[in-house]
XYZ file of C-alpha atoms in Angstrom:
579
model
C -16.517 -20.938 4.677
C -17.051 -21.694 0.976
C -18.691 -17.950 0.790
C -16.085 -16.572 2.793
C -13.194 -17.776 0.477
C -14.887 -16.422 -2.504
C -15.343 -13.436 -1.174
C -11.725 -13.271 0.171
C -11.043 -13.740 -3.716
C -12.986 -11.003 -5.236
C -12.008 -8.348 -2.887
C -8.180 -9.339 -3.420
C -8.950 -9.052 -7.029
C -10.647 -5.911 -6.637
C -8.124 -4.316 -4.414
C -5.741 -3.018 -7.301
C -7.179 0.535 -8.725
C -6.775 4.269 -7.602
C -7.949 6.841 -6.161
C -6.364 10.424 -7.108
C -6.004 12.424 -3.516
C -3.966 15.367 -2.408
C -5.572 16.372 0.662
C -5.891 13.209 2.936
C -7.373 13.450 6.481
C -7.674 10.672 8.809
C -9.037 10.108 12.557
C -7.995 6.665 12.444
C -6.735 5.798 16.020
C -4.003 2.436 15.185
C -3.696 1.197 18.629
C -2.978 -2.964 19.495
C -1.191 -4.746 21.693
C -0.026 -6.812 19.424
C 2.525 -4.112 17.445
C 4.723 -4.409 20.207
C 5.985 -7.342 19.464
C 6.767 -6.339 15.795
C 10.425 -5.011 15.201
C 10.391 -1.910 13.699
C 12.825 -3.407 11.281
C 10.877 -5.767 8.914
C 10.636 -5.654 5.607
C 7.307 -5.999 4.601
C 3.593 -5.572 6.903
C 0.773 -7.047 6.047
C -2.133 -6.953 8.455
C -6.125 -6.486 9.667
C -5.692 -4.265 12.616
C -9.517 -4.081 13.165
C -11.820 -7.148 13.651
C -13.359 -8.190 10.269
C -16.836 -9.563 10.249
C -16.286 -12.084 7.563
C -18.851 -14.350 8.895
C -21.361 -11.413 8.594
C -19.511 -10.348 4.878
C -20.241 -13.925 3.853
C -23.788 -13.811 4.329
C -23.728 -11.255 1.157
C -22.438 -13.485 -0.972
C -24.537 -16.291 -2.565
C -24.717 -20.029 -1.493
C -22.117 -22.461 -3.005
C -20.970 -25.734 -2.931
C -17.881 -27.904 -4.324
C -18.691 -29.258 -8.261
C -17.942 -33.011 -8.485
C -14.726 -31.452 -10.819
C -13.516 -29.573 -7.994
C -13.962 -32.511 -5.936
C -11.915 -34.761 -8.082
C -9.549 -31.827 -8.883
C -8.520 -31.687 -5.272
C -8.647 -35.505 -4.420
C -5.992 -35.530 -7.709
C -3.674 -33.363 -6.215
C -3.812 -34.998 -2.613
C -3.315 -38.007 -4.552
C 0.049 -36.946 -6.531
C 1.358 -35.714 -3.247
C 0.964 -38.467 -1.221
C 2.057 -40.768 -3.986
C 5.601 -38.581 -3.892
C 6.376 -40.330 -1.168
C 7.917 -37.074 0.633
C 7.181 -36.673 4.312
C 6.085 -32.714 3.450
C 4.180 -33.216 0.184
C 2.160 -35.797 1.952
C 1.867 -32.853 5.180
C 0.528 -30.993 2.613
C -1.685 -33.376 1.469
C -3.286 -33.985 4.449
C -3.459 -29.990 5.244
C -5.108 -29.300 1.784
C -7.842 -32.279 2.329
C -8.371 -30.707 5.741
C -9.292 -27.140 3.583
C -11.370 -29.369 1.295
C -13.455 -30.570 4.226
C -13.788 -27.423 5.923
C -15.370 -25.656 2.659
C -17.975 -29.293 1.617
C -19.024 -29.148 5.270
C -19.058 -25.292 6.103
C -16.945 -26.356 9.203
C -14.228 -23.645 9.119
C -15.119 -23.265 12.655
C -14.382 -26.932 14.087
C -11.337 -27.742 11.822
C -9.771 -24.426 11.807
C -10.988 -23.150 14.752
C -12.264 -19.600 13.141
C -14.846 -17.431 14.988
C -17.305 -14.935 13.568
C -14.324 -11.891 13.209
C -10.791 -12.045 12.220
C -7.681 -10.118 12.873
C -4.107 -11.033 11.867
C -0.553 -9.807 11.038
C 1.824 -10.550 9.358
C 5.845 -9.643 8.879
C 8.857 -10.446 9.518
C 11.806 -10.889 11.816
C 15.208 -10.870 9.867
C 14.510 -13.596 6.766
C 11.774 -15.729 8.707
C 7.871 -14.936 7.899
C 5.637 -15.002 10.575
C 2.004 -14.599 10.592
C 0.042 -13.975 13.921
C -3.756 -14.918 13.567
C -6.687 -14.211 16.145
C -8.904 -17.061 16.678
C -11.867 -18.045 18.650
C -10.043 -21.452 19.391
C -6.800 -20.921 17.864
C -5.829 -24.722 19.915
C -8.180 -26.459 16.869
C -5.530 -24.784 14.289
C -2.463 -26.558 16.222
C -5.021 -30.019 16.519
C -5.628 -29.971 13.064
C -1.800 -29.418 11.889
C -0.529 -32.094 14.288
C -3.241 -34.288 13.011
C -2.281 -34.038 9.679
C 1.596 -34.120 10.528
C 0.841 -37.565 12.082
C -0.749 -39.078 9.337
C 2.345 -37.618 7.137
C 5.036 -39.264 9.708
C 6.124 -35.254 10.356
C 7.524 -35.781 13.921
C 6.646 -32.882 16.159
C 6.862 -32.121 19.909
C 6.126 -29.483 22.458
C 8.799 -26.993 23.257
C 8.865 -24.007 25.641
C 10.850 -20.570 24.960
C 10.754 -17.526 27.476
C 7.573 -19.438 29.398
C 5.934 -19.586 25.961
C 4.642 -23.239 24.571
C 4.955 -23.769 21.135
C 4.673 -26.919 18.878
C 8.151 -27.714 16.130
C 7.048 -29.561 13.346
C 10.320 -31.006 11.935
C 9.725 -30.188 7.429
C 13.169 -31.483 7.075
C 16.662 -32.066 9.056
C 19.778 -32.951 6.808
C 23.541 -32.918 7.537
C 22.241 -31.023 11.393
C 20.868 -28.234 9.803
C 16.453 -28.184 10.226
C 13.437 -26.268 8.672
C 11.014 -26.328 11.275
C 6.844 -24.901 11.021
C 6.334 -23.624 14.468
C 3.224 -22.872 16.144
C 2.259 -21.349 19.246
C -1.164 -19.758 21.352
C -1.326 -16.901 23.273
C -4.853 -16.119 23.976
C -6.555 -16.228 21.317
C -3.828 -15.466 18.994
C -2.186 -18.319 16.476
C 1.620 -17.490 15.623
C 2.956 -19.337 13.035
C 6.839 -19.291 11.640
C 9.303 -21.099 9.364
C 12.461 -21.884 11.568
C 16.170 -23.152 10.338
C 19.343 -22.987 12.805
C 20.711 -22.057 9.173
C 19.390 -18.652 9.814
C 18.251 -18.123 13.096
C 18.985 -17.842 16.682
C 17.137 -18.647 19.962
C 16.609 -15.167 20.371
C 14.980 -14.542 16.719
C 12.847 -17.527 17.470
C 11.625 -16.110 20.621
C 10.868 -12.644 18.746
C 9.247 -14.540 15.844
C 6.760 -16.295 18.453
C 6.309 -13.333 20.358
C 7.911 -14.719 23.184
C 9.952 -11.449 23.721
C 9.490 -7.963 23.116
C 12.502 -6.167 20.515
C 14.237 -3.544 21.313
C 12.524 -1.167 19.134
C 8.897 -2.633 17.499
C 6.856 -1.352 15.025
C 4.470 0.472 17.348
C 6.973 2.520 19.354
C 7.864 4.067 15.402
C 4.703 5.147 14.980
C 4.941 4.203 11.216
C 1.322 3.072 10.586
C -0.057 5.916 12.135
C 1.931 8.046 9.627
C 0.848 6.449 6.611
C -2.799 6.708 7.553
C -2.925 9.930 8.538
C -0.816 10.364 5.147
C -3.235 8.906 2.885
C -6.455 9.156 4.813
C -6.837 5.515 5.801
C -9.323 4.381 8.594
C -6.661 2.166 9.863
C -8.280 -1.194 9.459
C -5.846 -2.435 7.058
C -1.999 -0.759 6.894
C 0.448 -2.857 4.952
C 4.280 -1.944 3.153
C 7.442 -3.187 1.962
C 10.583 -1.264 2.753
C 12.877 -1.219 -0.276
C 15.197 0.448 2.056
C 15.435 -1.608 4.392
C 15.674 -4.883 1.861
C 18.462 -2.910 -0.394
C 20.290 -2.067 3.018
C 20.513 -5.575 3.944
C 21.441 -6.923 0.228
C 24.162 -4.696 -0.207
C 25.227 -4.588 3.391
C 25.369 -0.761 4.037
C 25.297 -1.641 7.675
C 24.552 -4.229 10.632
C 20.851 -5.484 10.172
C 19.300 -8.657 11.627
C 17.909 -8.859 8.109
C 21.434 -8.740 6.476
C 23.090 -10.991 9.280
C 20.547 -14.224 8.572
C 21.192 -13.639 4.713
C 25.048 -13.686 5.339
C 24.377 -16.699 8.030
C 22.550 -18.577 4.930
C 24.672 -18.006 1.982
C 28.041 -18.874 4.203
C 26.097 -22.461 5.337
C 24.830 -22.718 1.910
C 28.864 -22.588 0.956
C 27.477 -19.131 -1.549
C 29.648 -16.881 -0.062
C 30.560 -15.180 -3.225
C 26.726 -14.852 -3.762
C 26.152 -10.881 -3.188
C 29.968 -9.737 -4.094
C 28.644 -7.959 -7.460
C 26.381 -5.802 -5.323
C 28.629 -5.210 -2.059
C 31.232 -3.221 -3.825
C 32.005 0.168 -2.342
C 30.505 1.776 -5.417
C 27.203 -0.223 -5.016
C 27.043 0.380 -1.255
C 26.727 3.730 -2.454
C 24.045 4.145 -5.115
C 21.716 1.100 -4.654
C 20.841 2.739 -1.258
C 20.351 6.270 -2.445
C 18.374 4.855 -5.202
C 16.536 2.840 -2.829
C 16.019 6.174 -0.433
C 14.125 7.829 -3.912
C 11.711 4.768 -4.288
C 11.203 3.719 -0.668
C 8.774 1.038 -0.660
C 5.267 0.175 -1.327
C 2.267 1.116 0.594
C -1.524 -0.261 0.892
C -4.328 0.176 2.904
C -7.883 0.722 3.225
C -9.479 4.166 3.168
C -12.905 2.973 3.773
C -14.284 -0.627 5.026
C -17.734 -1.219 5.892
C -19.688 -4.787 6.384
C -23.335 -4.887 6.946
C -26.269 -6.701 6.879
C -27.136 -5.439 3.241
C -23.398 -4.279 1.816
C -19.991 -4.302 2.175
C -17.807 -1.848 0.774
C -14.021 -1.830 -0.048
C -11.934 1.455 -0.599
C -8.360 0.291 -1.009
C -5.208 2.173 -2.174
C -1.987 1.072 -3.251
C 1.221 3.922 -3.639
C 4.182 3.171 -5.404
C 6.093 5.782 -2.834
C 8.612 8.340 -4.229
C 10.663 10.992 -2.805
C 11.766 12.010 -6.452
C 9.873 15.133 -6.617
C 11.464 15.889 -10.265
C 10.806 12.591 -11.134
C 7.200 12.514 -10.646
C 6.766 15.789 -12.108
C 8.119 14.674 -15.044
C 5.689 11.650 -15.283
C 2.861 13.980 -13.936
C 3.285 15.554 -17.317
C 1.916 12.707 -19.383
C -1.605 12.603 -17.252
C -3.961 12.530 -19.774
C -7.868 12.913 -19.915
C -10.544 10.079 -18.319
C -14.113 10.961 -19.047
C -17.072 10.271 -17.137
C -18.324 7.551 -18.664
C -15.375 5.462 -17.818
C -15.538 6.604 -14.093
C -19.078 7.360 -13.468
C -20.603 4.222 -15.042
C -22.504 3.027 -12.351
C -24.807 0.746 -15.089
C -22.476 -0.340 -17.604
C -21.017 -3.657 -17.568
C -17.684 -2.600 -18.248
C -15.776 0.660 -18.892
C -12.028 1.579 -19.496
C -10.042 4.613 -20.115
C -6.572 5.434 -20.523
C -5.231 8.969 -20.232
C -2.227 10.093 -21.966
C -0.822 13.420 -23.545
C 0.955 11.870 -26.133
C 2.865 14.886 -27.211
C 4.883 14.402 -23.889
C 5.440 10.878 -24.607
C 8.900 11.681 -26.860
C 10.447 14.194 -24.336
C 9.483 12.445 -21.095
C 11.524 8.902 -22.842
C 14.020 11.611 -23.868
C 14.531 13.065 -20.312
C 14.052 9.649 -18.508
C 17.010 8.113 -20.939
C 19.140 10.993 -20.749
C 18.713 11.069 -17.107
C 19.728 7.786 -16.534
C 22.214 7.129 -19.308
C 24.088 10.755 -17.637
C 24.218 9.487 -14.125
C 27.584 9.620 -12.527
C 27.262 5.258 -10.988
C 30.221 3.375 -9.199
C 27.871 0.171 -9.120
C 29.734 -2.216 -11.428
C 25.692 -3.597 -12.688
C 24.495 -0.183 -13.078
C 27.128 0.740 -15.113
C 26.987 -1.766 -17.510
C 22.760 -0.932 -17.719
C 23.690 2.300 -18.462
C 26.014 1.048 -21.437
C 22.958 -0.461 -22.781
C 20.867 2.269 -22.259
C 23.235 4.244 -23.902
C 22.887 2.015 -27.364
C 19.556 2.920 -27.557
C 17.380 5.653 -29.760
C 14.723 6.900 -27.885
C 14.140 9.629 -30.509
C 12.135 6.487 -32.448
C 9.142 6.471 -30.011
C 8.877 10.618 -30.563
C 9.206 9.980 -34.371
C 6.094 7.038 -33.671
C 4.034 9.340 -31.269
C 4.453 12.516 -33.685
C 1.427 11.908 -36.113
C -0.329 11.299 -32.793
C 0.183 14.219 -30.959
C -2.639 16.349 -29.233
C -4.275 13.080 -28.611
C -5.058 13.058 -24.237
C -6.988 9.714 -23.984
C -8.883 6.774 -25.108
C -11.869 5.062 -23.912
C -14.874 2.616 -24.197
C -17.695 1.863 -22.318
C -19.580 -1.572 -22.756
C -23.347 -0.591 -21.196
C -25.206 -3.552 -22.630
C -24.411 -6.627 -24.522
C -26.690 -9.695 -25.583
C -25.362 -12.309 -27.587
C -27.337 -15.012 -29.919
C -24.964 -17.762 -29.327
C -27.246 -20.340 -31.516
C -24.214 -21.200 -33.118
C -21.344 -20.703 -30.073
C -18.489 -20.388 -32.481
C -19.712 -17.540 -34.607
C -21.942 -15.614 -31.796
C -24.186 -13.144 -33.330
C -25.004 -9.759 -31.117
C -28.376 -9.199 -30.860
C -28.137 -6.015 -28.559
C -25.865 -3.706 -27.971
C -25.172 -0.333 -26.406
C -21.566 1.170 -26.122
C -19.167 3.768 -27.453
C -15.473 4.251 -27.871
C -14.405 7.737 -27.768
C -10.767 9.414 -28.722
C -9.841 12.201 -27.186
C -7.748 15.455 -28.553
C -6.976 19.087 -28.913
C -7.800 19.071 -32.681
C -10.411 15.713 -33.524
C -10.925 16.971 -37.102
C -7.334 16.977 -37.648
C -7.001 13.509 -36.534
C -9.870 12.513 -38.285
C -8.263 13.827 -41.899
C -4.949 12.389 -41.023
C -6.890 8.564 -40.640
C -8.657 9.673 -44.236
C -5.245 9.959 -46.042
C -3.952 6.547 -44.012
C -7.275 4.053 -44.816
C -8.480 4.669 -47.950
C -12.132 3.387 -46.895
C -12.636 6.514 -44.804
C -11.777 8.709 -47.794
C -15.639 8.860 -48.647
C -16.788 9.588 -44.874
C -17.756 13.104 -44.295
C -17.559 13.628 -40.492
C -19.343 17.021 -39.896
C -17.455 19.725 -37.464
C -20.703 20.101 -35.773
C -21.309 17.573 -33.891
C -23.602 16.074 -36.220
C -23.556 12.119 -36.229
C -23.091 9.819 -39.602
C -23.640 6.301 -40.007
C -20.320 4.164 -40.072
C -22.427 0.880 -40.721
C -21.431 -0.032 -44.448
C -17.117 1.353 -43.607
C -17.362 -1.521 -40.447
C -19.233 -4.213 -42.495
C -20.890 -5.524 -39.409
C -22.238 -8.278 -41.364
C -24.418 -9.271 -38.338
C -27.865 -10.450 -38.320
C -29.143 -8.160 -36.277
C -28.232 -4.857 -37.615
C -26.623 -2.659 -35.239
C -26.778 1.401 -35.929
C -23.095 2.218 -35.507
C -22.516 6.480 -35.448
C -19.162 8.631 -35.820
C -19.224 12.121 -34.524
C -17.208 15.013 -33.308
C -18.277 16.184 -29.844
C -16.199 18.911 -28.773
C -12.678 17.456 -28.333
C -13.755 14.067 -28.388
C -13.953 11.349 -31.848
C -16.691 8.975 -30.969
C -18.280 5.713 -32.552
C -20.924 4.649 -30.549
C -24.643 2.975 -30.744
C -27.400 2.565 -28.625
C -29.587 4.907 -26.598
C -28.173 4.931 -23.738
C -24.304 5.761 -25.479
C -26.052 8.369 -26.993
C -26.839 10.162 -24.023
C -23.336 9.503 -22.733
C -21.963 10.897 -25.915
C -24.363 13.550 -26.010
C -22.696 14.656 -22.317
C -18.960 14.580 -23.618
C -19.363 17.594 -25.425
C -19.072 20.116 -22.624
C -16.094 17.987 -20.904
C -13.330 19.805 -21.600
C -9.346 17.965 -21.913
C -8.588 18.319 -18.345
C -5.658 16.621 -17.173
C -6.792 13.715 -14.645
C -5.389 10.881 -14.611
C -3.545 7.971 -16.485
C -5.805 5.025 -15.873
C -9.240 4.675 -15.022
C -11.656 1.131 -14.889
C -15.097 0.497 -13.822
C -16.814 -3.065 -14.010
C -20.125 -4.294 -13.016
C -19.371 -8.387 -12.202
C -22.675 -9.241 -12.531
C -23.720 -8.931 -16.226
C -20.186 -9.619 -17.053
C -20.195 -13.083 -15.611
C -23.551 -13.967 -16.934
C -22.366 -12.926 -20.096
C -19.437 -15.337 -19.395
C -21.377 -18.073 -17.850
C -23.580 -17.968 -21.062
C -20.835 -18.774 -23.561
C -18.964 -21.671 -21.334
C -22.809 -23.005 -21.366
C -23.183 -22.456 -25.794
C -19.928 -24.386 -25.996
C -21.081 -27.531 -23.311
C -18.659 -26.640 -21.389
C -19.096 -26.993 -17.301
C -18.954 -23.762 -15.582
C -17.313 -23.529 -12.227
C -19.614 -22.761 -9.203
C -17.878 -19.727 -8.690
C -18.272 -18.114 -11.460
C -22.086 -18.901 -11.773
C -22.322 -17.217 -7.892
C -20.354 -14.190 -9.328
C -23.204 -14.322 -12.096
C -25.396 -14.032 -9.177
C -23.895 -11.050 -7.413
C -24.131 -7.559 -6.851
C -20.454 -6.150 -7.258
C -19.548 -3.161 -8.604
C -16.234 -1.501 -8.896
C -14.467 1.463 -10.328
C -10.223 1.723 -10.275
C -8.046 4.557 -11.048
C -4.436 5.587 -11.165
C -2.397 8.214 -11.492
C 0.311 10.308 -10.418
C 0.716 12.561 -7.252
C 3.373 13.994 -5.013
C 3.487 11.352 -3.224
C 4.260 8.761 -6.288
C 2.420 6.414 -8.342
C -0.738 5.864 -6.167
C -3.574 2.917 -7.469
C -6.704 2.826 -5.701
C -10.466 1.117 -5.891
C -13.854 1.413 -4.914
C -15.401 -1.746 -4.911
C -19.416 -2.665 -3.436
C -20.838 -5.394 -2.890
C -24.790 -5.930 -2.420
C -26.948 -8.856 -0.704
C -29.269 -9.997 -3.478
């Protein structure tokens, strides 16, 4: 369980880059029971559609155990809480020394009643969350809550709704009104909600616990389909938020269970002035077409595989807009990524950021004119726009003018060894790496710098390519001498040393400034963490078990972003390798 939970962790950490595609295709078939008992009108999806092997996955990863810290750092928090004296921060007490147990005793199985695969969704009905989780004895989960809600003096008791059992936990129950955690088993799946008669009705109850079927669900919209076929997802993992759908309700542009529990709440609350500002007839207006231009936010996975030997992660995230002039506009400042950044496969860490910084000064330009022009009835838009319209966006073209021509920037980190004999002063003993500039017109650049920092006055940088030793103009002042180059390689300004940044520069000078992308990342978490691991070591500090296992393991990932017609789209590539 301990593997499985720092796996969960690296993944989600992983899961944030991009992957630039135009021409998706996708034979993902999305097809479970389960989406039938999701309205079609929540605001936000999260899920695992497909059984996940984690118990397999976790076999990849290397052996840990709780640190005597972490043990103490956990029995101090249970501690606090129960000391409170609340009845729910001692419930959660209990509940996070029950997680403890289940990671020192690799008994996620007994406690939490979790089998070798795992599916789960999650969403929600109106205002209440609700998470749905497959178990292999999903009865342990309820044990294990009422358990700790006894030991916390949380009274519970067994209910039943549409012939459906379910458990109440009563969190707290002032002045008649409740907040309730309810659980409930069907099969093998867990449903668990948050409950309050300040929001909710018998019949949203019975929807949130799946006791009852809505009128229209998820499945019968055939949403998730869509966006995988979209994107080219293999339909393991489809998630969103609807901005549309959560504006809609704000601003109530019309009837919405979502919009009806938020009006229930803020009238028991005794708010009901609470949304006025934005449920004007102006704002009913343009929040919602605004909304309608930026829809919502989209992830899933375009490739998972678990084996005995790997695991790999292809994940994408799209910032969705409709605003085709809009993302043209932005498309325009997509700058150049080379290949070291994307291709490095053996560095330890690479990052480059694209940008045609000539377009920097007339995209703010457009963007502020755009927006400061706008014909708004939506009393807080209209006073943004006053503000906008104070402001000078001709400064950031006067700032980006010396720069122009420039596409991108970039480094690449391929080795690193440190002497840390003395940890507050650590000497480099090896190193391989370059940093490269990219531009229409280098040399030009490179004069303009001359007539800026008077120390490159006396550096002759050849047109041809040719490399010259920057070593005295850096004043490495290191003990191990490193032999630090500057040279032009077709469009590209690069300082590098080392053999194997040599090669890489060597390689730049046939790629030529193509437009591709604004953001690109590539980390190997191996050498990194070691690197890491080393230092916390130099300064006697205790290094958490986690990070020494990440030390220990094989993961490799490369991110990108950039812009396409379908908005701002983020996606990553991430492997992971038994040792």
């Amino acid at each position: 369980m301990k593997k499985v939970l720092i796996g969960a962790a690296v993944v989600a950490a992983l899961g944030g880059g991009i992957y630039y595609q135009q021409n998706n295709q996708s034979n993902a078939k999305i097809d479970l029971a389960e989406l039938d008992y999701v309205p079609s009108d929540t605001v936000f999806f999260a899920s695992q559609l497909t059984p996940f092997p984690y118990e397999q996955y976790a076999k990849l990863l290397p052996a840990t155990e709780l640190s005597e810290e972490q043990r103490g750092q956990f029995s101090e928090i249970t501690e606090a809480l129960k000391q409170d004296g609340d009845k729910i921060a001692v419930f959660i007490a209990e509940l996070l020394s029950k997680y403890e147990q289940a990671i020192a005793t690799q008994s996620a199985d007994k406690i939490w009643g979790f089998g070798s695969e795992l599916r789960y969704l999650s969403y929600a009905v109106g205002i209440m969350p609700v998470a749905r989780i497959e178990l292999a004895e999903p009865n342990t989960f309820v044990n294990t809550v009422k358990e700790a809600a006894d030991k916390a003096g949380i009274s519970h008791e067994e209910k039943t709704l549409n012939n459906t059992a379910y458990t109440r936990f009563i969190l707290e129950a002032e002045q008649g009104q409740s907040l309730e955690l309810v659980l409930s088993v069907q099969g093998q799946w867990l449903t668990l909600t948050l409950n309050s008669d300040m929001v909710s009705s018998e019949d949203d109850l019975a929807l949130a616990l799946a006791a009852k079927k809505p009128t229209r669900s998820l499945a019968s919209t055939g949403r998730l389909q869509e966006y995988a076929d979209k994107y080219g997802w293999d339909g393991s993992s489809v998630n969103f938020i609807d901005n549309k759908a959560l504006v809609s309700a704000l601003v109530a542009e019309k009837p919405s269970r979502l919009g009806t529990m938020i009006d229930t709440f803020i009238a028991k609350a005794g708010k009901t002035n609470a949304l006025d500002a934005v449920r004007t007839p102006g704002c009913k207006k343009d929040l919602p077409a605004i909304a309608t231009k930026f829809p919502g936010l989209v992830w899933g996975t375009s490739d998972l595989e678990v084996t005995s030997s790997h695991a790999n992660f292809d994940v994408d995230v799209i910032f969705e807009s409709s605003d085709s002039d809009l993302l043209g506009a932005l498309a325009t400042l997509r700058g150049f990524i080379p290949k070291h950044v994307t291709d490095a496969d053996d560095a330890i860490l690479s990052l480059g950021y694209g940008i045609d910084v000539a377009k920097v000064g007339s995209l703010t330009n457009t963007l502020w004119s755009s927006f400061t022009q706008a014909e708004f009835e939506c009393e807080p838009l209209l006073m943004a726009q006053e503000q906008a319209q104070g402001a000078n966006p001709m400064a950031i073209a006067m700032a980006t003018g010396m720069f122009a021509g420039v596409k991108g920037v970039s480094f690449t980190i391929n080795d690193l060894d440190l002497d840390l004999t003395n940890p507050h002063v650590p000497d480099i003993k090896q190193f391989s790496g370059l940093f490269t500039l990219s531009a229409d017109d280098p040399m030009t650049l490179i004069n303009t710098a001359k007539s800026l920092v008077p120390h490159m006055a006396g550096v002759n940088v050849p047109s041809d390519g040719s490399p010259v030793s920057v070593n005295e103009l850096l004043e490495m002042g290191m003990e191990h001498d490193l032999d630090v180059k500057l040279a032009v390689k077709g469009n590209h300004i690069t300082l590098y040393t080392g053999e194997q940044a040599e090669q890489q520069v060597g390689a730049l000078e046939n790629e030529t400034l193509a437009a591709n992308g604004l953001l690109g990342m590539t980390v190997n978490l191996a050498p990194l963490m070691k690197i890491v691991v080393a230092a916390n070591e130099a300064n006697g500090q205790e290094t958490p078990p986690e990070l020494k296992a990440l030390a220990k393991q094989d993961i490799s990932t490369s991110m990108t972003t950039d812009i396409n017609g379908h908005g701002l789209q983020l996606s990553s590539s991430s492997h992971i390798r038994k040792n």
